[in-house]
CSV table of C-alpha atoms in Angstrom, one decimal:
chain,number,residue,atom,x,y,z
A,1,ALA,CA,131.5,158.3,50.9
A,2,GLN,CA,128.3,157.0,49.3
A,3,SER,CA,126.6,153.7,49.6
A,4,VAL,CA,123.4,152.0,48.8
A,5,THR,CA,121.6,149.1,50.4
A,6,GLN,CA,119.0,147.0,48.7
A,7,LEU,CA,117.1,145.4,51.4
A,8,ASP,CA,115.9,142.3,49.5
A,9,SER,CA,118.1,140.1,47.3
A,10,HIS,CA,115.0,138.3,46.0
A,11,VAL,CA,111.3,139.3,45.7
A,12,SER,CA,108.6,137.1,44.3
A,13,VAL,CA,105.1,138.5,43.4
A,14,SER,CA,102.1,137.2,41.4
A,15,GLU,CA,101.2,138.8,38.1
A,16,GLY,CA,98.8,141.7,38.6
A,17,THR,CA,99.9,142.4,42.2
A,18,PRO,CA,102.0,145.4,43.4
A,19,VAL,CA,105.8,145.4,43.3
A,20,LEU,CA,107.9,147.0,46.0
A,21,LEU,CA,111.7,146.9,45.8
A,22,ARG,CA,113.4,148.6,48.7
A,23,CYS,CA,116.5,150.8,48.6
A,24,ASN,CA,118.3,152.9,51.2
A,25,TYR,CA,121.2,155.2,50.5
A,26,SER,CA,123.9,157.1,52.2
A,27,SER,CA,125.6,160.1,50.7
A,28,SER,CA,127.7,163.1,51.9
A,29,TYR,CA,126.2,165.4,49.3
A,30,SER,CA,122.9,165.9,47.6
A,31,PRO,CA,122.7,162.7,45.6
A,32,SER,CA,121.3,161.6,42.3
A,33,LEU,CA,119.6,158.3,42.5
A,34,PHE,CA,118.8,155.8,39.8
A,35,TRP,CA,117.1,152.5,39.3
A,36,TYR,CA,118.5,150.3,36.5
A,37,VAL,CA,117.0,147.0,35.3
A,38,GLN,CA,118.8,144.0,33.8
A,39,HIS,CA,116.9,141.4,31.9
A,40,PRO,CA,118.6,138.0,31.4
A,41,ASN,CA,121.5,138.2,29.0
A,42,LYS,CA,120.9,141.9,28.4
A,43,GLY,CA,122.7,145.1,29.4
A,44,LEU,CA,121.5,147.5,32.0
A,45,GLN,CA,118.7,149.8,31.1
A,46,LEU,CA,117.8,153.0,33.0
A,47,LEU,CA,114.3,152.8,34.6
A,48,LEU,CA,114.2,156.2,36.2
A,49,LYS,CA,116.3,158.8,38.0
A,50,TYR,CA,116.0,161.4,40.7
A,51,THR,CA,118.2,164.5,40.4
A,52,SER,CA,116.7,166.9,43.0
A,53,ALA,CA,113.6,167.9,41.1
A,54,ALA,CA,110.2,166.3,42.0
A,55,THR,CA,110.5,163.7,44.7
A,56,LEU,CA,108.1,161.3,43.0
A,57,VAL,CA,109.8,160.1,39.8
A,58,LYS,CA,108.0,158.2,37.1
A,59,GLY,CA,110.0,155.9,34.8
A,60,ILE,CA,109.4,153.5,32.0
A,61,ASN,CA,107.1,150.5,32.0
A,62,GLY,CA,104.9,151.9,34.8
A,63,PHE,CA,107.5,152.0,37.5
A,64,GLU,CA,108.0,154.9,39.9
A,65,ALA,CA,110.1,155.7,42.9
A,66,GLU,CA,109.8,158.2,45.7
A,67,PHE,CA,112.8,160.0,47.2
A,68,LYS,CA,112.4,160.4,50.9
A,69,LYS,CA,115.3,162.4,52.4
A,70,SER,CA,114.1,161.9,56.0
A,71,GLU,CA,114.2,158.1,55.6
A,72,THR,CA,117.2,158.1,53.1
A,73,SER,CA,115.1,155.8,50.9
A,74,PHE,CA,114.3,155.5,47.2
A,75,HIS,CA,112.0,152.5,46.9
A,76,LEU,CA,110.8,151.3,43.5
A,77,THR,CA,107.1,150.5,43.0
A,78,LYS,CA,104.7,149.4,40.3
A,79,PRO,CA,101.0,149.0,40.9
A,80,SER,CA,100.6,145.8,38.9
A,81,ALA,CA,103.4,143.3,38.0
A,82,HIS,CA,103.7,141.8,34.5
A,83,MET,CA,105.6,138.7,33.6
A,84,SER,CA,108.0,140.8,31.5
A,85,ASP,CA,109.1,142.6,34.7
A,86,ALA,CA,111.0,139.6,35.9
A,87,ALA,CA,114.6,140.8,36.0
A,88,GLU,CA,117.3,142.0,38.3
A,89,TYR,CA,117.0,145.6,39.6
A,90,PHE,CA,119.8,147.8,40.8
A,91,CYS,CA,119.5,150.9,42.9
A,92,VAL,CA,122.3,153.3,42.3
A,93,VAL,CA,123.6,156.5,43.9
A,94,SER,CA,125.8,159.2,42.4
A,95,ASP,CA,127.5,161.7,44.6
A,96,LEU,CA,127.2,164.9,42.6
A,97,GLY,CA,129.5,166.6,45.2
A,98,THR,CA,132.4,165.4,43.1
A,99,GLY,CA,131.2,167.2,40.0
A,100,THR,CA,132.6,165.8,36.7
A,101,ALA,CA,134.3,163.1,38.7
A,102,SER,CA,131.0,161.7,40.0
A,103,LYS,CA,130.8,158.0,40.0
A,104,LEU,CA,128.0,155.6,40.4
A,105,THR,CA,127.8,153.2,43.4
A,106,PHE,CA,125.6,150.2,42.8
A,107,GLY,CA,123.5,148.2,45.2
A,108,THR,CA,123.9,144.4,45.2
A,109,GLY,CA,120.7,143.9,43.2
A,110,THR,CA,117.2,142.5,43.8
A,111,ARG,CA,116.0,139.7,41.6
A,112,LEU,CA,112.3,140.1,40.9
A,113,GLN,CA,110.3,136.9,40.1
A,114,VAL,CA,106.8,137.2,38.7
A,115,THR,CA,104.6,134.1,38.9
A,116,LEU,CA,101.2,133.4,37.3
B,1,ASP,CA,119.8,155.9,20.3
B,2,VAL,CA,123.1,155.6,22.1
B,3,LYS,CA,124.9,152.4,21.3
B,4,VAL,CA,127.6,150.9,23.4
B,5,THR,CA,129.1,147.7,21.9
B,6,GLN,CA,131.6,145.3,23.4
B,7,SER,CA,133.8,143.1,21.2
B,8,SER,CA,132.7,139.7,22.6
B,9,ARG,CA,129.7,138.3,24.5
B,10,TYR,CA,131.6,135.3,25.7
B,11,LEU,CA,135.3,134.7,26.1
B,12,VAL,CA,137.3,131.8,27.5
B,13,LYS,CA,141.0,132.3,28.4
B,14,ARG,CA,143.7,130.4,30.2
B,15,THR,CA,145.5,131.5,33.4
B,16,GLY,CA,148.4,133.8,32.6
B,17,GLU,CA,147.1,135.0,29.2
B,18,LYS,CA,146.9,138.7,28.4
B,19,VAL,CA,143.3,139.6,27.7
B,20,PHE,CA,141.8,142.6,25.9
B,21,LEU,CA,138.2,143.6,26.3
B,22,GLU,CA,137.1,146.3,23.8
B,23,CYS,CA,134.3,148.8,24.2
B,24,VAL,CA,133.1,151.3,21.6
B,25,GLN,CA,130.4,154.0,21.9
B,26,ASP,CA,128.9,156.0,19.1
B,27,MET,CA,127.6,159.1,20.9
B,28,ASP,CA,130.8,161.1,21.4
B,29,HIS,CA,130.6,160.7,25.1
B,30,GLU,CA,133.6,162.0,27.1
B,31,ASN,CA,133.4,159.6,30.0
B,32,MET,CA,133.7,155.8,29.8
B,33,PHE,CA,133.7,153.2,32.5
B,34,TRP,CA,134.5,149.5,33.1
B,35,TYR,CA,132.7,147.5,35.7
B,36,ARG,CA,132.7,143.9,36.7
B,37,GLN,CA,129.5,142.2,37.9
B,38,ASP,CA,129.5,139.3,40.3
B,39,PRO,CA,126.4,137.6,41.9
B,40,GLY,CA,125.5,139.2,45.2
B,41,LEU,CA,128.1,142.0,44.7
B,42,GLY,CA,126.3,144.2,42.2
B,43,LEU,CA,128.5,146.2,39.8
B,44,ARG,CA,132.0,147.3,41.0
B,45,LEU,CA,133.9,150.0,39.2
B,46,ILE,CA,137.3,148.9,37.8
B,47,TYR,CA,138.5,152.0,35.9
B,48,PHE,CA,137.0,155.0,34.3
B,49,SER,CA,138.2,157.7,31.8
B,50,TYR,CA,137.2,161.3,31.7
B,51,ASP,CA,138.6,161.8,28.2
B,52,VAL,CA,141.1,160.6,25.7
B,53,LYS,CA,144.3,159.4,27.3
B,54,MET,CA,142.9,160.1,30.8
B,55,LYS,CA,142.1,157.4,33.3
B,56,GLU,CA,141.3,157.0,36.9
B,57,LYS,CA,141.3,153.9,39.1
B,58,GLY,CA,138.0,152.8,40.4
B,59,ASP,CA,137.2,150.6,43.4
B,60,ILE,CA,138.9,147.4,42.3
B,61,PRO,CA,141.7,148.2,39.8
B,62,GLU,CA,144.2,145.5,40.9
B,63,GLY,CA,145.1,143.2,38.1
B,64,TYR,CA,143.7,145.5,35.4
B,65,SER,CA,144.8,148.3,33.2
B,66,VAL,CA,143.0,150.4,30.6
B,67,SER,CA,143.7,152.3,27.4
B,68,ARG,CA,141.8,155.2,25.7
B,69,GLU,CA,143.6,156.3,22.6
B,70,LYS,CA,140.4,157.5,20.8
B,71,LYS,CA,137.3,159.1,22.3
B,72,GLU,CA,135.0,156.3,21.2
B,73,ARG,CA,137.0,153.3,22.3
B,74,PHE,CA,137.9,152.2,25.9
B,75,SER,CA,139.9,149.0,26.4
B,76,LEU,CA,140.2,146.9,29.5
B,77,ILE,CA,143.4,144.8,29.8
B,78,LEU,CA,144.1,141.9,32.0
B,79,GLU,CA,147.9,141.7,32.0
B,80,SER,CA,148.0,138.1,33.3
B,81,ALA,CA,144.5,136.6,33.7
B,82,SER,CA,143.7,134.7,36.8
B,83,THR,CA,140.7,132.5,37.8
B,84,ASN,CA,139.4,135.1,40.2
B,85,GLN,CA,138.9,137.4,37.2
B,86,THR,CA,136.2,135.2,35.9
B,87,SER,CA,133.2,137.5,35.7
B,88,MET,CA,130.8,139.5,33.7
B,89,TYR,CA,132.4,142.8,32.4
B,90,LEU,CA,130.3,145.8,31.6
B,91,CYS,CA,131.3,148.9,29.8
B,92,ALA,CA,129.4,152.2,30.0
B,93,SER,CA,129.6,155.7,28.7
B,94,ARG,CA,128.1,158.9,29.9
B,95,THR,CA,126.3,161.9,28.7
B,96,PRO,CA,127.7,165.3,29.8
B,97,PRO,CA,128.2,165.3,33.6
B,98,SER,CA,125.2,167.4,34.4
B,99,ARG,CA,122.9,164.5,33.5
B,100,ASP,CA,124.9,161.7,34.9
B,101,GLU,CA,123.1,158.9,33.3
B,102,GLN,CA,125.3,156.0,32.0
B,103,PHE,CA,124.6,153.8,29.0
B,104,PHE,CA,125.7,150.2,29.2
B,105,GLY,CA,126.9,147.7,26.7
B,106,PRO,CA,125.6,144.1,26.7
B,107,GLY,CA,128.6,142.8,28.7
B,108,THR,CA,131.3,140.2,28.1
B,109,ARG,CA,131.2,137.0,30.2
B,110,LEU,CA,134.9,136.1,30.7
B,111,THR,CA,135.9,132.7,32.0
B,112,VAL,CA,139.5,132.1,33.0
B,113,LEU,CA,140.5,128.4,33.2
């Protein structure tokens, strides 16, 4: 069974300061990991994904995440927050051990607030 | 660009009504998914479909059914809507399994009175 835990339900940062959104996962197989973002009244958009290549993954809008197997973590970071980053972020794990039947398991989400 | 569209952004129904939520994708994806999104719970998988006329239960299928008669269209059916089915419903489709990324529609916010 696979699961993902987002350690903070709400994070608030000032514009121009770093962003850290934390995620821990559990998976029986070698996982794929994703971060999705959802802006208000919009669908989910893929930020970045890890699929067993480089452990440091760069995504859109300056975000990146590092896969750390020893810590079972996949934290999302950005050096400098922008007001447009305010949104809800979901960490997602996919258990590739099930092949074509692989499903996504979502975390409960972290709402990022960016203040002036 | 992949486009996943859902028939309604907002829907209000009464308890006991039969409700159809429609989803269409334009990229010839084989796999399609229905999720519901509730505050503090993230997204939970209701049903998914590998291909036309094929379906699998997800984590919370009770009270729902699905239909996939054509590759591009995946319908979610609430046979007899109840107030606890008030939620945001999201449809997604997927590229070939080796890539695993899912593309999401904008969602349908369903209110059952």
